[in-house]
mmCIF file of C-alpha atoms in Angstrom:
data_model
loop_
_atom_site.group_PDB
_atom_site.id
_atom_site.type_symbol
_atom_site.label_atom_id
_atom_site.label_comp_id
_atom_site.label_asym_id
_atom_site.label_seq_id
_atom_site.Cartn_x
_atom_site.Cartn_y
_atom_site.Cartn_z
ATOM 1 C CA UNK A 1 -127.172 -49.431 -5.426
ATOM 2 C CA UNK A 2 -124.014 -47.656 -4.477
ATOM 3 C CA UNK A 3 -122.371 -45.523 -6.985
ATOM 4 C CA UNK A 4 -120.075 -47.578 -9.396
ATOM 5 C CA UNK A 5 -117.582 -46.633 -12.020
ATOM 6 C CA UNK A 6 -118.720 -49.298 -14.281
ATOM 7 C CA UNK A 7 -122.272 -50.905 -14.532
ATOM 8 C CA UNK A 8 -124.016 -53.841 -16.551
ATOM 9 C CA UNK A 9 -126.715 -56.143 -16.590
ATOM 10 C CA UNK A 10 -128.635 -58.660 -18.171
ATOM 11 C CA UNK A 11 -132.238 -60.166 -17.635
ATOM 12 C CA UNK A 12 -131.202 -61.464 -14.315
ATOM 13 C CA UNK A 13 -128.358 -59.908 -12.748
ATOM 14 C CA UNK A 14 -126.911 -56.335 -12.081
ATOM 15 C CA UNK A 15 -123.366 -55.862 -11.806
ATOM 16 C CA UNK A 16 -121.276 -53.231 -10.083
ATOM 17 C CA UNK A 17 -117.711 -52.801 -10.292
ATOM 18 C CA UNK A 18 -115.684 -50.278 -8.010
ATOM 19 C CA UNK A 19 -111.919 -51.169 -8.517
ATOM 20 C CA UNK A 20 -110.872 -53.782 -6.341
ATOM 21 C CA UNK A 21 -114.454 -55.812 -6.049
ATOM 22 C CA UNK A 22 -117.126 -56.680 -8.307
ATOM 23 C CA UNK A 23 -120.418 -56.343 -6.443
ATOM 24 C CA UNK A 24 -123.624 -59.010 -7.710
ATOM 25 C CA UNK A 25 -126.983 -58.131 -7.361
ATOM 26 C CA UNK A 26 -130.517 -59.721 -8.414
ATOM 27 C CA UNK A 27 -132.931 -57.708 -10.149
ATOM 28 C CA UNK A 28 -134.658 -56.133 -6.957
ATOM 29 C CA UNK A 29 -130.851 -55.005 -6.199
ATOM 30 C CA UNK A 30 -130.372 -57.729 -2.805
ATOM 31 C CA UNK A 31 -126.994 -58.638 -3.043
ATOM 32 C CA UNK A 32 -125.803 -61.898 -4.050
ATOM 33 C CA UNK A 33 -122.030 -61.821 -3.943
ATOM 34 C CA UNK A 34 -118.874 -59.518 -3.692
ATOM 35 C CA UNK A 35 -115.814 -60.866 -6.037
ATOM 36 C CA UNK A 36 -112.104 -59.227 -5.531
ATOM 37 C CA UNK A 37 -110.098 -61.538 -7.618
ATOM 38 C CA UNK A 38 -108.896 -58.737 -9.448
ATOM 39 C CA UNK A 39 -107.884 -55.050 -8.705
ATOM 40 C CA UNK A 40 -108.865 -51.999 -11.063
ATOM 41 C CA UNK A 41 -111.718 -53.544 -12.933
ATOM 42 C CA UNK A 42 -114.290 -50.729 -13.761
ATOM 43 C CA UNK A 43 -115.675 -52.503 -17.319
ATOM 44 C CA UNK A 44 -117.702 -55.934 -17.237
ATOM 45 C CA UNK A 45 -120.052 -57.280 -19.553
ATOM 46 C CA UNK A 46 -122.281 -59.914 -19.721
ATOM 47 C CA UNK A 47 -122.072 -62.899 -22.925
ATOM 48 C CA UNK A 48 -125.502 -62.532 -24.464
ATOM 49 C CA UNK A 49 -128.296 -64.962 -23.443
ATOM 50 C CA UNK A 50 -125.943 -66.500 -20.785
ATOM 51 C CA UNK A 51 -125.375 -65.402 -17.728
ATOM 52 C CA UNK A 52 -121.480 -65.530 -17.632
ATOM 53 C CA UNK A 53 -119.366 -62.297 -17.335
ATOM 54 C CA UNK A 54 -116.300 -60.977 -18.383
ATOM 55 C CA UNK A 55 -114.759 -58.397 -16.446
ATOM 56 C CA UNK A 56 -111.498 -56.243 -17.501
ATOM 57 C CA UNK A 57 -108.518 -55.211 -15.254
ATOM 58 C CA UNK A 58 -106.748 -52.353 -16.253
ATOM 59 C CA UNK A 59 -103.819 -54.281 -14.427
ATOM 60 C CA UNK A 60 -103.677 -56.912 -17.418
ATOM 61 C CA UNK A 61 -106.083 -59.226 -16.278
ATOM 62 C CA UNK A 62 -109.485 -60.342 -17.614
ATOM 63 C CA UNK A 63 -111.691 -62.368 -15.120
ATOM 64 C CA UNK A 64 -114.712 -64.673 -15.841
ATOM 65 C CA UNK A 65 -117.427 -65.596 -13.615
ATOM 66 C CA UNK A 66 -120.594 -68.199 -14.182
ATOM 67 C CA UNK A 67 -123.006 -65.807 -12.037
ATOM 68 C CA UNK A 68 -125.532 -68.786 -11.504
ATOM 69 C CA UNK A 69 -122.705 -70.336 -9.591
ATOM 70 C CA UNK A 70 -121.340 -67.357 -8.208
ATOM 71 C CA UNK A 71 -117.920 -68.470 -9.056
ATOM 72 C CA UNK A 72 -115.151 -67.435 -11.016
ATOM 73 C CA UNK A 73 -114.136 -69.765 -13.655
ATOM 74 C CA UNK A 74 -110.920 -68.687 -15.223
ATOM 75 C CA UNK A 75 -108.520 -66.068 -14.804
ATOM 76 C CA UNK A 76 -106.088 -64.659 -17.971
ATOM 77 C CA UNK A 77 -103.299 -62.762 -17.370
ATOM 78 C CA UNK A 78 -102.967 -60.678 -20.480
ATOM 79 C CA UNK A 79 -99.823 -58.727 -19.703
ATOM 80 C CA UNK A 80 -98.095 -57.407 -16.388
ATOM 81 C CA UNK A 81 -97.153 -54.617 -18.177
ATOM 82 C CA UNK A 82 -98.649 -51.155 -18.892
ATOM 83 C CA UNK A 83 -102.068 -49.632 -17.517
ATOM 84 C CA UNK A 84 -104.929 -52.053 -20.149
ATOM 85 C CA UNK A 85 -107.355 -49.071 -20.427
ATOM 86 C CA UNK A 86 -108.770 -50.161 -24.161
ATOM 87 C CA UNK A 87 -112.140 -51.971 -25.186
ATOM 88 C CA UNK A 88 -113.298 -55.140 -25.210
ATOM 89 C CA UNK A 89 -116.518 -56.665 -27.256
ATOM 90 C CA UNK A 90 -118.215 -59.690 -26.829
ATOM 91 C CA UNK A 91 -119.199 -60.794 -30.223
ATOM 92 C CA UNK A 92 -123.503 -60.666 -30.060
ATOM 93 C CA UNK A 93 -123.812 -64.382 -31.214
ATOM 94 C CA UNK A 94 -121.829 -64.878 -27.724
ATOM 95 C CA UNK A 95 -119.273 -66.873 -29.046
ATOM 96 C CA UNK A 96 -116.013 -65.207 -29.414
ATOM 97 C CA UNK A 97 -114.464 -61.583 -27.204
ATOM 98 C CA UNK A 98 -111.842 -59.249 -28.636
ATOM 99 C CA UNK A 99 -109.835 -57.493 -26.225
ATOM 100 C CA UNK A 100 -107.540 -54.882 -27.230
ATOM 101 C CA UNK A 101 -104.007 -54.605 -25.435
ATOM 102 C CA UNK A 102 -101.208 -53.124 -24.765
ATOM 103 C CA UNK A 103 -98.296 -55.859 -24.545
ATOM 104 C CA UNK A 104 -95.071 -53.617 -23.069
ATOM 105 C CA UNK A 105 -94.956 -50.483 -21.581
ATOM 106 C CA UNK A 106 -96.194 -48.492 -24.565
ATOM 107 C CA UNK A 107 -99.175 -46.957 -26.597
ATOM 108 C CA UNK A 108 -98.189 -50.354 -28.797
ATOM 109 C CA UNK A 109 -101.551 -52.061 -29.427
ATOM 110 C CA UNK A 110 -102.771 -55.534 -30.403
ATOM 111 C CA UNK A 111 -106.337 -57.180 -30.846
ATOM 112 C CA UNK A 112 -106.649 -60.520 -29.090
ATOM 113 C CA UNK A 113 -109.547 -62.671 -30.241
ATOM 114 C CA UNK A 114 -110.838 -65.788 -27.693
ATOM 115 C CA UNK A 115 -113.342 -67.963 -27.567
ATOM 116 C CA UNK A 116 -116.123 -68.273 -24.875
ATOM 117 C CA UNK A 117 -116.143 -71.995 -24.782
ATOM 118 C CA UNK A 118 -113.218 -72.140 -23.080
ATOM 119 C CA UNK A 119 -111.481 -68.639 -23.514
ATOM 120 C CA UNK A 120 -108.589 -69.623 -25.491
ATOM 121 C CA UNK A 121 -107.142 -67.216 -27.350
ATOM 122 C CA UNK A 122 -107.560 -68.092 -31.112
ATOM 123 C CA UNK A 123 -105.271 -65.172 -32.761
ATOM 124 C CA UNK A 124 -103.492 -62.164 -31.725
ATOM 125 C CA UNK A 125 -103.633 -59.408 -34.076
ATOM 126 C CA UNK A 126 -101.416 -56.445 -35.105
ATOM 127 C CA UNK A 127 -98.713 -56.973 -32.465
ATOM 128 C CA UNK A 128 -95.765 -56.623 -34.768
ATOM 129 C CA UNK A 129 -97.206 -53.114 -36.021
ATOM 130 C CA UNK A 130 -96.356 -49.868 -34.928
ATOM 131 C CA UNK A 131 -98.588 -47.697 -37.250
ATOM 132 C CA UNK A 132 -102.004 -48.721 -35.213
ATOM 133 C CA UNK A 133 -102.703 -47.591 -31.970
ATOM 134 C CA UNK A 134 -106.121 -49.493 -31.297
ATOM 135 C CA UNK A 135 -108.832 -47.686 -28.720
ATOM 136 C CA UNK A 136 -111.984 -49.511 -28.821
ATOM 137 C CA UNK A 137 -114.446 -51.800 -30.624
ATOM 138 C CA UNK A 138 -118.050 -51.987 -31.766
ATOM 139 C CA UNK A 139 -119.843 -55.225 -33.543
ATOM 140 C CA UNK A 140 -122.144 -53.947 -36.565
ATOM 141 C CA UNK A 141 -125.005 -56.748 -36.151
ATOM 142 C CA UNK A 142 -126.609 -55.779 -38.959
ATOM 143 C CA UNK A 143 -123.455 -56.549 -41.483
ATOM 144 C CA UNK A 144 -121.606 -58.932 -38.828
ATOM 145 C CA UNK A 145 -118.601 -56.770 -39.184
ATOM 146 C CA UNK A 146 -116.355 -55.050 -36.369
ATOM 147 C CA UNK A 147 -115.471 -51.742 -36.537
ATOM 148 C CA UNK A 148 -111.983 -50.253 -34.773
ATOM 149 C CA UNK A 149 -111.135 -46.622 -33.227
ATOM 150 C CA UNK A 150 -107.728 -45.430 -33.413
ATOM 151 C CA UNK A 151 -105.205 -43.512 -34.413
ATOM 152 C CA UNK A 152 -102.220 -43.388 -36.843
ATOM 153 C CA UNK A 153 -99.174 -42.595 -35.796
ATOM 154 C CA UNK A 154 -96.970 -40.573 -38.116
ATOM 155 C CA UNK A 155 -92.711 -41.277 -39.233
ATOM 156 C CA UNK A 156 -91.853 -39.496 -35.740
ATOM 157 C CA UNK A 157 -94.100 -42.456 -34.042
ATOM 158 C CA UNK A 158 -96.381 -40.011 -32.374
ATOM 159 C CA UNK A 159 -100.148 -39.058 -33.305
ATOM 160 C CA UNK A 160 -100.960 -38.327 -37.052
ATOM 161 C CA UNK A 161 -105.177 -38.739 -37.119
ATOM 162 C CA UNK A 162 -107.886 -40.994 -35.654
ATOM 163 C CA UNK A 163 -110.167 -43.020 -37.655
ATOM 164 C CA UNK A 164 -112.587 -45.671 -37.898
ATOM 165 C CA UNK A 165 -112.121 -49.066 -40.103
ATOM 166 C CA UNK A 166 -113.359 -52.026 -40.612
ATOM 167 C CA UNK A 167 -111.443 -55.326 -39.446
ATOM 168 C CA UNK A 168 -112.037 -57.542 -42.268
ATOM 169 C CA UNK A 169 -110.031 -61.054 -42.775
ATOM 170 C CA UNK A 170 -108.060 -59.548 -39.500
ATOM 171 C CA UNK A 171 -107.099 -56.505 -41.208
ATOM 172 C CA UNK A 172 -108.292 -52.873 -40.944
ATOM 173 C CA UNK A 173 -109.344 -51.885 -44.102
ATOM 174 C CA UNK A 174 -111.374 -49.190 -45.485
ATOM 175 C CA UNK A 175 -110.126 -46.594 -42.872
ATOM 176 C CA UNK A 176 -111.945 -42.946 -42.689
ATOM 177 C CA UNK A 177 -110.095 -40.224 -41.567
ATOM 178 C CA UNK A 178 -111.218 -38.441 -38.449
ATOM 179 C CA UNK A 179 -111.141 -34.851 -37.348
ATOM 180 C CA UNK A 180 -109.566 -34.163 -33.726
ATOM 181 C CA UNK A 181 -112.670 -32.557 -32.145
ATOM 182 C CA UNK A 182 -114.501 -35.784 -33.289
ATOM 183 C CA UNK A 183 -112.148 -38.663 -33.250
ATOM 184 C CA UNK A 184 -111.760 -37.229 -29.419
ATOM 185 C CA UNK A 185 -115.458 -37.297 -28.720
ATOM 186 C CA UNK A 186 -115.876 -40.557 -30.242
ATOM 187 C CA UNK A 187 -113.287 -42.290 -27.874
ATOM 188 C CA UNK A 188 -114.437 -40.720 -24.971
ATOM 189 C CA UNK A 189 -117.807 -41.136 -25.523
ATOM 190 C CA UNK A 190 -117.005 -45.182 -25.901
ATOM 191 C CA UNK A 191 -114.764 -45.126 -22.689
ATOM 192 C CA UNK A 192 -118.075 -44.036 -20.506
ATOM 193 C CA UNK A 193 -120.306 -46.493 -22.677
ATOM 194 C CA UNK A 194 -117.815 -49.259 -21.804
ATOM 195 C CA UNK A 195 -118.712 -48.349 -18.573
ATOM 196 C CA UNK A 196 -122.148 -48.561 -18.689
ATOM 197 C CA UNK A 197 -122.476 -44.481 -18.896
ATOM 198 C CA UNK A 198 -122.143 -44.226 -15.193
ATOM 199 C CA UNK A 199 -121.964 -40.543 -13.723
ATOM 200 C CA UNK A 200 -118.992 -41.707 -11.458
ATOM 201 C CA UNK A 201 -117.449 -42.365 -14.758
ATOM 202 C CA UNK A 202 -118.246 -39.184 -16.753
ATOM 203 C CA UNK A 203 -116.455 -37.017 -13.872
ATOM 204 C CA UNK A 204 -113.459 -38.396 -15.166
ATOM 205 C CA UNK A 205 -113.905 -37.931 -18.917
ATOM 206 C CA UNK A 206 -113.658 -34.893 -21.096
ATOM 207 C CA UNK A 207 -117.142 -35.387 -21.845
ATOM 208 C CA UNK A 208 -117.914 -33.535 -18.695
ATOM 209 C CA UNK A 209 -117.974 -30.579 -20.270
ATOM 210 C CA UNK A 210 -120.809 -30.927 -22.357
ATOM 211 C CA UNK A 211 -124.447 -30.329 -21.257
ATOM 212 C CA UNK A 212 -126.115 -32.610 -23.099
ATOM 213 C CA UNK A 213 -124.330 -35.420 -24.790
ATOM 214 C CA UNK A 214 -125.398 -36.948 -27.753
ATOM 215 C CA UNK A 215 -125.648 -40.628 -28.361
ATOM 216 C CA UNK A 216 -123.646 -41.287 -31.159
ATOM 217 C CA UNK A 217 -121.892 -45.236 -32.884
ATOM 218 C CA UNK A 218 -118.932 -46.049 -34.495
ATOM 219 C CA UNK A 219 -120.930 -47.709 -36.559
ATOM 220 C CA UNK A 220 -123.442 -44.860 -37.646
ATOM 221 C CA UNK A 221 -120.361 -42.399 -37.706
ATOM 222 C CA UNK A 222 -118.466 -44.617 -40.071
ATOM 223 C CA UNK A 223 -121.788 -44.613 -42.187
ATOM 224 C CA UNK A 224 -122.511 -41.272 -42.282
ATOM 225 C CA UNK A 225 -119.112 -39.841 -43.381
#
């Protein structure tokens, strides 16, 4: 395959997305379709055990398409405001995906939770609060919780410290206090996983730098501290 900024697959399919078209392929990498329904989508990921796909715009879109149909299926317009460069999860049992976004022109964040029946949204989180600025997402399967990257911002509204915390009863609670040089490699880091840890991808990152990278969770980092 060509070189993509964002990669995923499941048992079936391989996806590529380049910006302004999502390429299909079959296992032995023949390709099956080419979908532009949306511009600047570099993130997609499949639900598990299905073989439908969610795909994220950074223009404030989210697309959906049943790959066994080659069709798109529904199209959400999140917000036509503001560059949507957060993370989005797919819960693993497959039923619900939490997007983080950015409503109005801002580094204002909110956590949008929908279901995959019919991708509804269900709730929209933290949209009246200031003090979170949201960055990305990552399911603990092991103690079915989801655990948030962010920062705080401080009384002159700009950044105070990252962290990690758990959302629990849709609050983060239990926060842990990051240093820079970490909190920084974290959420880079989980911008070229989103992206299925393309090289394409890491040119554009901070974690460039590095000679060998170390695999590291939000999850295991939140433990360990």
């Amino acid at each position: 395959m060509r070189k993509f900024w964002g990669t995923c697959n499941n048992e079936k399919y391989l996806i590529g997305c380049n910006g302004s078209t999502i390429y299909v392929y079959d296992k032995a990498e023949n390709e099956l379709a080419k979908f532009k329904d949306a511009n600047y989508v570099y993130r997609a990921k499949f639900i598990p055990k299905t073989n439908i796909l969610v795909a994220k715009s950074t223009a404030g879109l989210l697309v959906i398409y049943d790959l066994d149909k080659l069709k798109l299926i529904k199209k959400i317009t999140v917000t036509r405001r503001g560059a949507q460069d957060e993370g989005f999860l797919i819960t693993p049992d497959g039923k619900y995906l939490y997007n983080i976004e950015k409503p109005l022109y801002s580094t204002k964040t909110q956590l949008t939770i929908y279901d995959t029946l019919n991708f509804n949204a269900i709730k929209t989180l933290f949209n009246s609060d200031d003090k979170f600025v949201l960055q990305n997402l990552e399911f603990d399967k092991d103690d079915n919780i989801c655990y948030v990257i962010g920062f705080i911002r401080n009384q002159q509204g700009v950044f105070d410290y990252g962290f990690i915390g758990k959302l629990i009863d849709d609050e983060i609670v239990a926060m842990k206090k990051l240093e820079n040089e970490k909190y920084e490699f974290l959420k880079s880091y989980k911008d070229w996983e989103d992206c299925g840890f393309t090289d394409k991808k890491l040119e554009w990152i901070s974690l460039k730098r590095q000679e060998n990278i170390e695999k590291v969770s939000l999850v295991e980092t939140y433990k360990l501290s």
